[in-house]
mmCIF file of C-alpha atoms in Angstrom:
data_model
loop_
_atom_site.group_PDB
_atom_site.id
_atom_site.type_symbol
_atom_site.label_atom_id
_atom_site.label_comp_id
_atom_site.label_asym_id
_atom_site.label_seq_id
_atom_site.Cartn_x
_atom_site.Cartn_y
_atom_site.Cartn_z
ATOM 1 C CA MET A 1 -29.110 -13.420 -20.035
ATOM 2 C CA SER A 2 -26.183 -12.313 -17.899
ATOM 3 C CA PHE A 3 -28.365 -11.290 -14.925
ATOM 4 C CA VAL A 4 -25.751 -8.662 -14.038
ATOM 5 C CA SER A 5 -26.707 -5.018 -13.519
ATOM 6 C CA ASP A 6 -25.172 -2.187 -15.503
ATOM 7 C CA LYS A 7 -23.773 -0.790 -12.248
ATOM 8 C CA VAL A 8 -21.728 -3.919 -11.693
ATOM 9 C CA SER A 9 -20.823 -4.404 -15.352
ATOM 10 C CA ASN A 10 -19.522 -0.839 -15.570
ATOM 11 C CA LEU A 11 -17.474 -0.975 -12.385
ATOM 12 C CA PRO A 12 -13.775 -0.430 -13.045
ATOM 13 C CA PRO A 13 -11.700 -3.493 -12.133
ATOM 14 C CA TYR A 14 -10.622 -3.465 -8.497
ATOM 15 C CA LEU A 15 -6.858 -3.225 -8.834
ATOM 16 C CA PHE A 16 -6.168 -4.900 -5.491
ATOM 17 C CA SER A 17 -8.069 -7.964 -6.702
ATOM 18 C CA GLU A 18 -5.969 -8.062 -9.874
ATOM 19 C CA LEU A 19 -2.761 -7.772 -7.857
ATOM 20 C CA ASN A 20 -3.910 -10.614 -5.624
ATOM 21 C CA GLN A 21 -4.478 -12.822 -8.684
ATOM 22 C CA LYS A 22 -0.920 -12.141 -9.878
ATOM 23 C CA LYS A 23 0.355 -12.805 -6.368
ATOM 24 C CA THR A 24 -1.441 -16.172 -6.276
ATOM 25 C CA ALA A 25 -0.044 -17.135 -9.676
ATOM 26 C CA LEU A 26 3.529 -16.310 -8.637
ATOM 27 C CA GLN A 27 3.165 -18.155 -5.338
ATOM 28 C CA ALA A 28 1.954 -21.203 -7.253
ATOM 29 C CA LYS A 29 5.309 -21.095 -9.067
ATOM 30 C CA GLY A 30 7.120 -21.063 -5.735
ATOM 31 C CA VAL A 31 7.923 -17.340 -5.622
ATOM 32 C CA ASP A 32 8.209 -15.831 -2.136
ATOM 33 C CA VAL A 33 5.972 -12.814 -2.716
ATOM 34 C CA ILE A 34 6.144 -9.956 -0.205
ATOM 35 C CA ASP A 35 2.885 -8.009 -0.306
ATOM 36 C CA LEU A 36 3.140 -4.284 0.452
ATOM 37 C CA GLY A 37 0.008 -3.557 -1.564
ATOM 38 C CA ILE A 38 -3.153 -3.727 0.500
ATOM 39 C CA GLY A 39 -3.173 -1.811 3.800
ATOM 40 C CA ALA A 40 -4.120 -4.819 5.923
ATOM 41 C CA PRO A 41 -2.714 -4.573 9.485
ATOM 42 C CA ASP A 42 -0.565 -7.541 10.450
ATOM 43 C CA LEU A 43 -0.301 -6.771 14.174
ATOM 44 C CA PRO A 44 -2.547 -8.624 16.665
ATOM 45 C CA THR A 45 -5.752 -7.262 18.141
ATOM 46 C CA PRO A 46 -5.064 -6.376 21.807
ATOM 47 C CA ASP A 47 -5.742 -9.241 24.236
ATOM 48 C CA PHE A 48 -8.105 -7.209 26.421
ATOM 49 C CA VAL A 49 -10.345 -6.597 23.400
ATOM 50 C CA ILE A 50 -10.382 -10.283 22.459
ATOM 51 C CA ASN A 51 -11.116 -11.243 26.066
ATOM 52 C CA ARG A 52 -14.153 -8.957 26.130
ATOM 53 C CA LEU A 53 -15.368 -10.520 22.871
ATOM 54 C CA ILE A 54 -15.037 -14.019 24.319
ATOM 55 C CA LYS A 55 -16.851 -13.047 27.510
ATOM 56 C CA GLU A 56 -19.746 -11.369 25.701
ATOM 57 C CA SER A 57 -20.027 -14.190 23.170
ATOM 58 C CA GLN A 58 -20.898 -16.518 26.050
ATOM 59 C CA VAL A 59 -23.937 -14.406 26.984
ATOM 60 C CA ALA A 60 -26.994 -15.836 25.222
ATOM 61 C CA ALA A 61 -28.794 -12.489 25.039
ATOM 62 C CA ASN A 62 -25.960 -11.024 22.987
ATOM 63 C CA HIS A 63 -26.723 -13.341 20.084
ATOM 64 C CA GLY A 64 -29.950 -11.550 19.224
ATOM 65 C CA TYR A 65 -30.327 -8.509 16.994
ATOM 66 C CA SER A 66 -28.618 -5.279 17.923
ATOM 67 C CA VAL A 67 -30.644 -2.085 17.906
ATOM 68 C CA TYR A 68 -30.305 -0.538 14.457
ATOM 69 C CA ASN A 69 -28.131 2.421 15.428
ATOM 70 C CA GLY A 70 -25.735 0.314 17.512
ATOM 71 C CA SER A 71 -25.675 -0.643 21.165
ATOM 72 C CA LYS A 72 -25.899 2.121 23.747
ATOM 73 C CA GLU A 73 -22.584 1.015 25.252
ATOM 74 C CA PHE A 74 -20.773 1.384 21.934
ATOM 75 C CA ARG A 75 -22.317 4.763 21.098
ATOM 76 C CA GLU A 76 -21.472 6.071 24.567
ATOM 77 C CA ALA A 77 -17.902 4.800 24.159
ATOM 78 C CA VAL A 78 -17.576 6.728 20.886
ATOM 79 C CA ALA A 79 -18.861 9.876 22.617
ATOM 80 C CA HIS A 80 -16.418 9.258 25.486
ATOM 81 C CA PHE A 81 -13.550 8.945 22.996
ATOM 82 C CA TYR A 82 -14.414 12.257 21.318
ATOM 83 C CA LYS A 83 -14.733 14.033 24.675
ATOM 84 C CA THR A 84 -11.425 12.757 26.065
ATOM 85 C CA HIS A 85 -9.385 12.813 22.854
ATOM 86 C CA TYR A 86 -10.795 15.840 21.002
ATOM 87 C CA LYS A 87 -12.689 17.769 23.719
ATOM 88 C CA VAL A 88 -15.817 17.438 21.552
ATOM 89 C CA GLU A 89 -19.245 16.760 23.085
ATOM 90 C CA LEU A 90 -21.478 14.317 21.178
ATOM 91 C CA ASP A 91 -24.978 13.133 21.966
ATOM 92 C CA PRO A 92 -24.740 9.325 21.726
ATOM 93 C CA GLU A 93 -28.482 9.129 20.975
ATOM 94 C CA THR A 94 -28.582 11.469 17.967
ATOM 95 C CA GLU A 95 -25.023 12.234 16.859
ATOM 96 C CA VAL A 96 -23.381 8.780 16.913
ATOM 97 C CA LEU A 97 -24.100 5.730 14.765
ATOM 98 C CA ALA A 98 -22.442 2.313 14.630
ATOM 99 C CA VAL A 99 -21.404 1.169 11.152
ATOM 100 C CA ILE A 100 -20.066 -2.142 9.883
ATOM 101 C CA GLY A 101 -16.724 -0.564 9.073
ATOM 102 C CA SER A 102 -16.435 2.917 7.572
ATOM 103 C CA LYS A 103 -16.345 1.441 4.043
ATOM 104 C CA GLU A 104 -19.924 0.222 4.443
ATOM 105 C CA GLY A 105 -20.987 3.423 6.153
ATOM 106 C CA ILE A 106 -19.664 5.655 3.389
ATOM 107 C CA ALA A 107 -21.296 3.528 0.688
ATOM 108 C CA ASN A 108 -24.702 3.724 2.372
ATOM 109 C CA LEU A 109 -24.249 7.431 3.110
ATOM 110 C CA MET A 110 -24.360 8.205 -0.620
ATOM 111 C CA GLN A 111 -27.906 6.878 -0.879
ATOM 112 C CA ALA A 112 -28.914 8.583 2.341
ATOM 113 C CA THR A 113 -27.797 12.108 1.432
ATOM 114 C CA VAL A 114 -27.395 12.630 -2.335
ATOM 115 C CA ASN A 115 -30.060 12.792 -5.052
ATOM 116 C CA PRO A 116 -29.711 11.749 -8.704
ATOM 117 C CA GLY A 117 -28.264 14.604 -10.730
ATOM 118 C CA GLU A 118 -26.202 15.902 -7.828
ATOM 119 C CA ILE A 119 -22.418 15.603 -7.719
ATOM 120 C CA VAL A 120 -20.049 14.136 -5.130
ATOM 121 C CA LEU A 121 -16.581 15.701 -4.932
ATOM 122 C CA VAL A 122 -13.990 12.938 -4.535
ATOM 123 C CA PRO A 123 -10.327 13.564 -3.649
ATOM 124 C CA ASP A 124 -7.719 12.693 -6.287
ATOM 125 C CA PRO A 125 -5.480 11.002 -5.386
ATOM 126 C CA GLY A 126 -7.801 9.219 -2.987
ATOM 127 C CA TYR A 127 -9.090 5.907 -1.680
ATOM 128 C CA PRO A 128 -10.694 4.265 -4.750
ATOM 129 C CA VAL A 129 -13.684 2.982 -2.783
ATOM 130 C CA TYR A 130 -15.022 6.559 -2.589
ATOM 131 C CA ARG A 131 -15.579 6.778 -6.326
ATOM 132 C CA THR A 132 -16.946 3.220 -6.393
ATOM 133 C CA ALA A 133 -19.470 4.065 -3.665
ATOM 134 C CA VAL A 134 -20.688 7.027 -5.721
ATOM 135 C CA HIS A 135 -20.996 4.850 -8.829
ATOM 136 C CA LEU A 136 -22.952 2.117 -7.034
ATOM 137 C CA ALA A 137 -25.390 4.732 -5.721
ATOM 138 C CA GLY A 138 -26.057 5.766 -9.329
ATOM 139 C CA LEU A 139 -24.505 9.184 -8.753
ATOM 140 C CA GLU A 140 -21.897 11.326 -10.480
ATOM 141 C CA SER A 141 -18.458 12.049 -9.081
ATOM 142 C CA GLU A 142 -16.086 14.880 -9.912
ATOM 143 C CA THR A 143 -12.488 15.374 -8.870
ATOM 144 C CA LEU A 144 -11.486 17.356 -5.798
ATOM 145 C CA PRO A 145 -7.845 17.896 -6.776
ATOM 146 C CA LEU A 146 -4.976 17.398 -4.336
ATOM 147 C CA ASP A 147 -1.324 17.816 -5.254
ATOM 148 C CA GLU A 148 2.063 17.461 -3.649
ATOM 149 C CA ALA A 149 2.996 21.139 -4.022
ATOM 150 C CA ASN A 150 0.030 22.070 -1.831
ATOM 151 C CA GLY A 151 0.684 19.353 0.747
ATOM 152 C CA TYR A 152 -2.234 17.340 -0.669
ATOM 153 C CA LYS A 153 -4.738 19.814 0.733
ATOM 154 C CA PRO A 154 -7.916 20.520 -1.300
ATOM 155 C CA LEU A 155 -7.496 22.909 -4.218
ATOM 156 C CA TYR A 156 -10.984 24.406 -4.103
ATOM 157 C CA SER A 157 -10.131 27.128 -6.629
ATOM 158 C CA HIS A 158 -9.371 24.463 -9.238
ATOM 159 C CA ILE A 159 -12.948 23.149 -9.278
ATOM 160 C CA ASP A 160 -15.278 24.356 -12.028
ATOM 161 C CA PRO A 161 -17.917 26.670 -10.443
ATOM 162 C CA ASN A 162 -20.642 24.836 -12.400
ATOM 163 C CA VAL A 163 -19.513 21.584 -10.777
ATOM 164 C CA ILE A 164 -19.568 23.195 -7.340
ATOM 165 C CA ASN A 165 -23.111 24.473 -7.933
ATOM 166 C CA ARG A 166 -24.312 20.919 -8.601
ATOM 167 C CA SER A 167 -22.353 19.349 -5.733
ATOM 168 C CA ALA A 168 -24.109 17.971 -2.656
ATOM 169 C CA LEU A 169 -21.263 16.235 -0.835
ATOM 170 C CA MET A 170 -17.482 16.470 -0.508
ATOM 171 C CA LEU A 171 -15.169 13.738 0.795
ATOM 172 C CA LEU A 172 -11.911 14.319 2.660
ATOM 173 C CA ASN A 173 -9.525 11.861 4.338
ATOM 174 C CA TYR A 174 -6.719 12.781 6.787
ATOM 175 C CA PRO A 175 -4.266 11.355 7.670
ATOM 176 C CA ASN A 176 -4.531 10.537 4.003
ATOM 177 C CA ASN A 177 -4.632 7.277 2.116
ATOM 178 C CA PRO A 178 -2.643 6.956 -0.137
ATOM 179 C CA THR A 179 -0.373 9.995 0.311
ATOM 180 C CA ALA A 180 0.019 9.917 4.127
ATOM 181 C CA ALA A 181 -0.540 13.706 4.063
ATOM 182 C CA ILE A 182 -1.808 15.254 7.287
ATOM 183 C CA ALA A 183 -4.245 18.030 8.107
ATOM 184 C CA ASP A 184 -4.155 20.761 10.714
ATOM 185 C CA TYR A 185 -7.102 22.536 12.294
ATOM 186 C CA ASN A 186 -6.980 25.224 9.616
ATOM 187 C CA THR A 187 -7.493 22.587 6.903
ATOM 188 C CA PHE A 188 -10.829 21.663 8.456
ATOM 189 C CA LEU A 189 -11.719 25.271 9.147
ATOM 190 C CA LYS A 190 -11.376 26.009 5.411
ATOM 191 C CA ALA A 191 -13.292 22.836 4.508
ATOM 192 C CA ILE A 192 -16.242 23.794 6.722
ATOM 193 C CA ALA A 193 -16.193 27.330 5.285
ATOM 194 C CA PHE A 194 -16.297 25.870 1.755
ATOM 195 C CA ALA A 195 -19.151 23.542 2.719
ATOM 196 C CA ARG A 196 -21.132 26.373 4.297
ATOM 197 C CA LYS A 197 -20.563 28.733 1.362
ATOM 198 C CA ASN A 198 -21.686 26.117 -1.161
ATOM 199 C CA GLN A 199 -24.368 24.425 0.967
ATOM 200 C CA LEU A 200 -22.897 20.936 0.754
ATOM 201 C CA LEU A 201 -22.134 18.156 3.211
ATOM 202 C CA LEU A 202 -18.525 17.545 4.240
ATOM 203 C CA VAL A 203 -17.721 13.889 4.938
ATOM 204 C CA HIS A 204 -14.397 13.219 6.636
ATOM 205 C CA ASP A 205 -12.939 9.715 6.732
ATOM 206 C CA ALA A 206 -10.674 9.546 9.789
ATOM 207 C CA ALA A 207 -9.626 5.894 9.491
ATOM 208 C CA TYR A 208 -6.012 6.642 10.519
ATOM 209 C CA ASP A 209 -6.677 9.323 13.131
ATOM 210 C CA LEU A 210 -4.645 7.692 15.918
ATOM 211 C CA LEU A 211 -1.779 6.294 13.827
ATOM 212 C CA THR A 212 0.454 9.376 13.918
ATOM 213 C CA PHE A 213 4.172 9.951 14.474
ATOM 214 C CA ASN A 214 6.777 12.584 15.336
ATOM 215 C CA GLY A 215 4.604 14.309 17.945
ATOM 216 C CA TYR A 216 1.800 15.020 15.478
ATOM 217 C CA LYS A 217 -1.763 14.604 16.760
ATOM 218 C CA SER A 218 -4.476 14.471 14.138
ATOM 219 C CA PRO A 219 -7.378 16.885 14.693
ATOM 220 C CA SER A 220 -11.036 16.037 14.162
ATOM 221 C CA VAL A 221 -13.283 18.007 11.841
ATOM 222 C CA MET A 222 -15.767 17.980 14.732
ATOM 223 C CA GLN A 223 -13.523 20.440 16.580
ATOM 224 C CA VAL A 224 -14.569 23.211 14.179
ATOM 225 C CA PRO A 225 -17.452 25.129 15.854
ATOM 226 C CA GLU A 226 -19.959 24.741 12.990
ATOM 227 C CA ALA A 227 -18.990 21.165 12.115
ATOM 228 C CA LYS A 228 -22.181 19.554 13.420
ATOM 229 C CA GLU A 229 -24.188 21.668 10.989
ATOM 230 C CA TRP A 230 -22.115 20.879 7.901
ATOM 231 C CA ALA A 231 -20.206 17.637 8.478
ATOM 232 C CA VAL A 232 -20.093 14.014 9.512
ATOM 233 C CA GLU A 233 -16.950 12.084 10.361
ATOM 234 C CA PHE A 234 -16.310 8.363 10.048
ATOM 235 C CA GLY A 235 -13.968 6.515 12.370
ATOM 236 C CA SER A 236 -12.817 2.923 12.408
ATOM 237 C CA LEU A 237 -11.158 0.471 14.744
ATOM 238 C CA SER A 238 -9.658 -1.446 11.796
ATOM 239 C CA LYS A 239 -6.264 0.258 11.745
ATOM 240 C CA ASN A 240 -6.049 1.851 15.209
ATOM 241 C CA PHE A 241 -6.701 -1.405 17.075
ATOM 242 C CA ASN A 242 -5.885 -3.902 14.299
ATOM 243 C CA MET A 243 -9.519 -5.007 14.099
ATOM 244 C CA ALA A 244 -9.899 -4.899 10.303
ATOM 245 C CA GLY A 245 -11.816 -8.165 10.008
ATOM 246 C CA TRP A 246 -14.108 -7.292 12.909
ATOM 247 C CA ARG A 247 -15.861 -4.688 10.711
ATOM 248 C CA ILE A 248 -16.743 -2.080 13.307
ATOM 249 C CA GLY A 249 -16.686 1.696 13.008
ATOM 250 C CA TYR A 250 -18.833 4.750 13.612
ATOM 251 C CA ALA A 251 -20.253 7.910 12.082
ATOM 252 C CA VAL A 252 -20.648 11.102 14.121
ATOM 253 C CA GLY A 253 -21.872 14.620 13.487
ATOM 254 C CA ASN A 254 -24.916 16.213 11.842
ATOM 255 C CA LYS A 255 -27.942 14.595 13.492
ATOM 256 C CA ASN A 256 -30.109 14.770 10.350
ATOM 257 C CA VAL A 257 -27.471 12.918 8.354
ATOM 258 C CA ILE A 258 -26.943 10.390 11.151
ATOM 259 C CA LYS A 259 -30.706 9.739 11.224
ATOM 260 C CA ALA A 260 -30.887 9.402 7.420
ATOM 261 C CA LEU A 261 -27.956 6.958 7.379
ATOM 262 C CA SER A 262 -29.552 5.006 10.222
ATOM 263 C CA THR A 263 -32.787 4.792 8.224
ATOM 264 C CA ILE A 264 -30.955 3.406 5.176
ATOM 265 C CA LYS A 265 -29.065 0.912 7.297
ATOM 266 C CA SER A 266 -32.169 -0.239 9.181
ATOM 267 C CA ASN A 267 -33.551 -1.380 5.825
ATOM 268 C CA ILE A 268 -30.334 -3.159 4.838
ATOM 269 C CA ASP A 269 -28.696 -4.565 7.982
ATOM 270 C CA THR A 270 -29.228 -4.891 11.712
ATOM 271 C CA SER A 271 -25.928 -3.375 12.859
ATOM 272 C CA GLN A 272 -22.894 -5.378 13.964
ATOM 273 C CA PHE A 273 -22.783 -8.480 16.213
ATOM 274 C CA LEU A 274 -23.274 -7.239 19.782
ATOM 275 C CA PRO A 275 -20.156 -8.849 21.327
ATOM 276 C CA ILE A 276 -18.063 -7.073 18.672
ATOM 277 C CA GLN A 277 -19.676 -3.749 19.573
ATOM 278 C CA LYS A 278 -19.019 -4.338 23.266
ATOM 279 C CA ALA A 279 -15.393 -5.322 22.651
ATOM 280 C CA ALA A 280 -14.975 -2.198 20.502
ATOM 281 C CA ALA A 281 -16.422 -0.095 23.320
ATOM 282 C CA THR A 282 -13.774 -1.517 25.631
ATOM 283 C CA ALA A 283 -11.089 -0.528 23.101
ATOM 284 C CA LEU A 284 -12.375 3.047 22.799
ATOM 285 C CA LYS A 285 -12.489 3.491 26.585
ATOM 286 C CA SER A 286 -8.991 2.053 27.124
ATOM 287 C CA ASP A 287 -5.824 4.016 27.885
ATOM 288 C CA PHE A 288 -4.632 3.603 24.251
ATOM 289 C CA SER A 289 -1.328 2.084 25.361
ATOM 290 C CA ALA A 290 -1.929 -0.705 22.816
ATOM 291 C CA VAL A 291 -2.282 1.893 20.062
ATOM 292 C CA ASP A 292 0.895 3.617 21.235
ATOM 293 C CA ASN A 293 2.796 0.320 21.054
ATOM 294 C CA HIS A 294 1.532 -0.323 17.534
ATOM 295 C CA LYS A 295 2.500 3.200 16.480
ATOM 296 C CA LYS A 296 6.075 2.582 17.594
ATOM 297 C CA ILE A 297 6.217 -0.551 15.457
ATOM 298 C CA TYR A 298 4.825 1.205 12.390
ATOM 299 C CA GLU A 299 7.150 4.155 12.926
ATOM 300 C CA LYS A 300 10.202 1.888 13.039
ATOM 301 C CA ARG A 301 9.087 0.236 9.816
ATOM 302 C CA MET A 302 8.509 3.632 8.232
ATOM 303 C CA GLU A 303 11.964 4.880 9.217
ATOM 304 C CA THR A 304 13.554 1.695 7.839
ATOM 305 C CA MET A 305 11.777 1.898 4.486
ATOM 306 C CA TYR A 306 12.081 5.669 4.143
ATOM 307 C CA ALA A 307 15.854 5.561 4.693
ATOM 308 C CA ALA A 308 16.210 2.756 2.141
ATOM 309 C CA LEU A 309 14.173 4.561 -0.530
ATOM 310 C CA HIS A 310 16.239 7.702 0.046
ATOM 311 C CA ARG A 311 19.446 5.665 -0.316
ATOM 312 C CA LEU A 312 18.132 4.197 -3.579
ATOM 313 C CA GLY A 313 17.427 7.667 -4.938
ATOM 314 C CA ILE A 314 13.639 7.238 -4.755
ATOM 315 C CA GLN A 315 11.924 10.417 -3.576
ATOM 316 C CA ALA A 316 9.429 10.173 -0.735
ATOM 317 C CA ASP A 317 8.223 12.477 2.024
ATOM 318 C CA LYS A 318 8.594 11.171 5.554
ATOM 319 C CA PRO A 319 5.006 10.685 6.800
ATOM 320 C CA ASN A 320 3.600 11.800 10.139
ATOM 321 C CA GLY A 321 0.710 9.361 9.995
ATOM 322 C CA THR A 322 -0.957 6.269 8.449
ATOM 323 C CA ILE A 323 0.664 2.923 7.659
ATOM 324 C CA PHE A 324 1.840 4.022 4.194
ATOM 325 C CA LEU A 325 4.745 5.565 2.349
ATOM 326 C CA TRP A 326 3.990 7.520 -0.844
ATOM 327 C CA ALA A 327 6.942 7.715 -3.216
ATOM 328 C CA LYS A 328 7.779 8.862 -6.745
ATOM 329 C CA VAL A 329 8.569 6.188 -9.298
ATOM 330 C CA PRO A 330 12.092 6.365 -10.771
ATOM 331 C CA GLN A 331 12.550 8.383 -13.941
ATOM 332 C CA GLY A 332 11.370 6.633 -17.093
ATOM 333 C CA TYR A 333 8.665 4.533 -15.427
ATOM 334 C CA THR A 334 4.926 4.883 -15.156
ATOM 335 C CA SER A 335 3.273 3.914 -11.894
ATOM 336 C CA MET A 336 2.120 0.618 -13.395
ATOM 337 C CA SER A 337 5.363 -0.288 -15.183
ATOM 338 C CA PHE A 338 7.343 0.244 -11.986
ATOM 339 C CA ALA A 339 4.891 -1.838 -9.922
ATOM 340 C CA GLU A 340 5.043 -4.597 -12.548
ATOM 341 C CA LYS A 341 8.845 -4.565 -12.520
ATOM 342 C CA LEU A 342 8.917 -4.978 -8.731
ATOM 343 C CA LEU A 343 6.396 -7.798 -8.865
ATOM 344 C CA ASP A 344 7.861 -9.679 -11.832
ATOM 345 C CA GLU A 345 11.553 -9.264 -11.013
ATOM 346 C CA ALA A 346 11.609 -8.933 -7.213
ATOM 347 C CA GLY A 347 8.422 -10.639 -6.050
ATOM 348 C CA VAL A 348 7.345 -7.439 -4.262
ATOM 349 C CA ILE A 349 3.856 -5.969 -4.492
ATOM 350 C CA VAL A 350 3.355 -2.210 -4.206
ATOM 351 C CA THR A 351 0.298 -0.272 -5.336
ATOM 352 C CA PRO A 352 0.724 1.921 -8.428
ATOM 353 C CA GLY A 353 -0.336 5.487 -7.771
ATOM 354 C CA ASN A 354 -2.774 5.610 -10.696
ATOM 355 C CA ALA A 355 -4.998 3.203 -8.739
ATOM 356 C CA PHE A 356 -5.900 6.232 -6.612
ATOM 357 C CA GLY A 357 -6.807 8.565 -9.485
ATOM 358 C CA SER A 358 -5.145 10.364 -12.355
ATOM 359 C CA LYS A 359 -3.178 12.626 -10.011
ATOM 360 C CA GLY A 360 -1.567 9.541 -8.486
ATOM 361 C CA GLU A 361 0.281 8.790 -11.722
ATOM 362 C CA GLY A 362 4.031 8.932 -11.212
ATOM 363 C CA TYR A 363 3.841 7.603 -7.641
ATOM 364 C CA PHE A 364 3.544 4.296 -5.815
ATOM 365 C CA ARG A 365 2.292 3.383 -2.348
ATOM 366 C CA VAL A 366 4.057 1.102 0.116
ATOM 367 C CA ALA A 367 2.017 -0.472 2.935
ATOM 368 C CA LEU A 368 4.089 -0.955 6.088
ATOM 369 C CA THR A 369 2.306 -4.176 6.955
ATOM 370 C CA VAL A 370 5.193 -6.645 7.276
ATOM 371 C CA THR A 371 7.993 -6.930 9.810
ATOM 372 C CA VAL A 372 11.216 -4.918 9.657
ATOM 373 C CA GLU A 373 13.015 -8.136 8.694
ATOM 374 C CA ARG A 374 10.725 -8.596 5.681
ATOM 375 C CA LEU A 375 11.124 -4.925 4.751
ATOM 376 C CA LYS A 376 14.906 -5.437 4.777
ATOM 377 C CA GLU A 377 14.381 -8.352 2.383
ATOM 378 C CA VAL A 378 12.310 -6.061 0.143
ATOM 379 C CA ILE A 379 15.104 -3.495 0.207
ATOM 380 C CA SER A 380 17.692 -6.147 -0.647
ATOM 381 C CA ARG A 381 15.645 -7.311 -3.628
ATOM 382 C CA ILE A 382 15.152 -3.776 -4.953
ATOM 383 C CA GLU A 383 18.870 -3.060 -4.592
ATOM 384 C CA GLN A 384 19.562 -5.987 -6.920
ATOM 385 C CA LEU A 385 17.348 -4.578 -9.662
ATOM 386 C CA ASN A 386 18.616 -2.393 -12.456
ATOM 387 C CA LEU A 387 16.148 0.470 -12.083
ATOM 388 C CA ASN A 388 17.708 2.169 -15.094
ATOM 389 C CA GLU A 389 16.438 -0.677 -17.264
ATOM 390 C CA VAL A 390 12.948 0.559 -18.079
ATOM 391 C CA ILE A 391 10.149 -1.793 -19.185
ATOM 392 C CA HIS A 392 8.290 -0.496 -22.254
#
């Protein structure tokens, strides 16, 4: 007996895990591997957030269980953030929920809102965890196509009407991982109209909402007047405040969905460690100067890498958000063969675009998660490669 469920056995291999195994093997041989694969922030968590964590960790009462929907202080801080940043009013009692990172929240949301036989529309290219979450919930996913010519906005007219009729939920993510595409208010206006017309739930993953450049400010789907009826939005402190390992985020929006997700979670977990919630509340009520400083660092890295790719003849759009660059592989390569060439011959890890869906083929993603000096080393190594020599 294997004692392994069909759900787990039928999971596609997690590409980032495979890349990490190759990285470990090369490092064991003494190769200096530079990892631009996983989007793991390398900048420090702000001191004032850490100090709050330390202070609250010394309070004995904070080591008990949190209330299931998250501490009142954290939920009120989320509502404060939406009011000050987006001019959106949220009821912290019914329209805000603490989650243990948006990845966990989205996975549990599938069970809370979708029935067997119903379809979840998943963006392609898109964050691979979305499709995995649908699979683990025993549900069916169908592609919500995005393409470069349309600025990676949803192509609703390309979806089979029979698929739409069976769909219960649609996922969006802006600023986008992996493409770094951005949305404007009209993007969300159209998304809410599509959700209303087809009676489905819109779920927006806003993990990179504050990491924007060039004067661009990312809107929230909650700014659309009918959003609370048709949508929920997930936010995270992982990227904005470099708190990835802290595992703290939130869901806001439709109160029925928030209650259903809270019910699922109350049977699975007991929310996040209270001192982490309190430290996160301090972050959300801060002046965001720490975020602004981090943005400047990421933007400098982006400009450095973008200019180098352009000089090398590799096509890429200059992003206005996220910590990623999305670029076309050189002619003659697939996404995977190009990524393998960089890893094997230059000791550089990038993520092949096909990891994000079939429409990601022909592209690769660069995570701007090392210093400018290390990025210059990456550039130097790529310049030494013969990119005209294609691996077959």
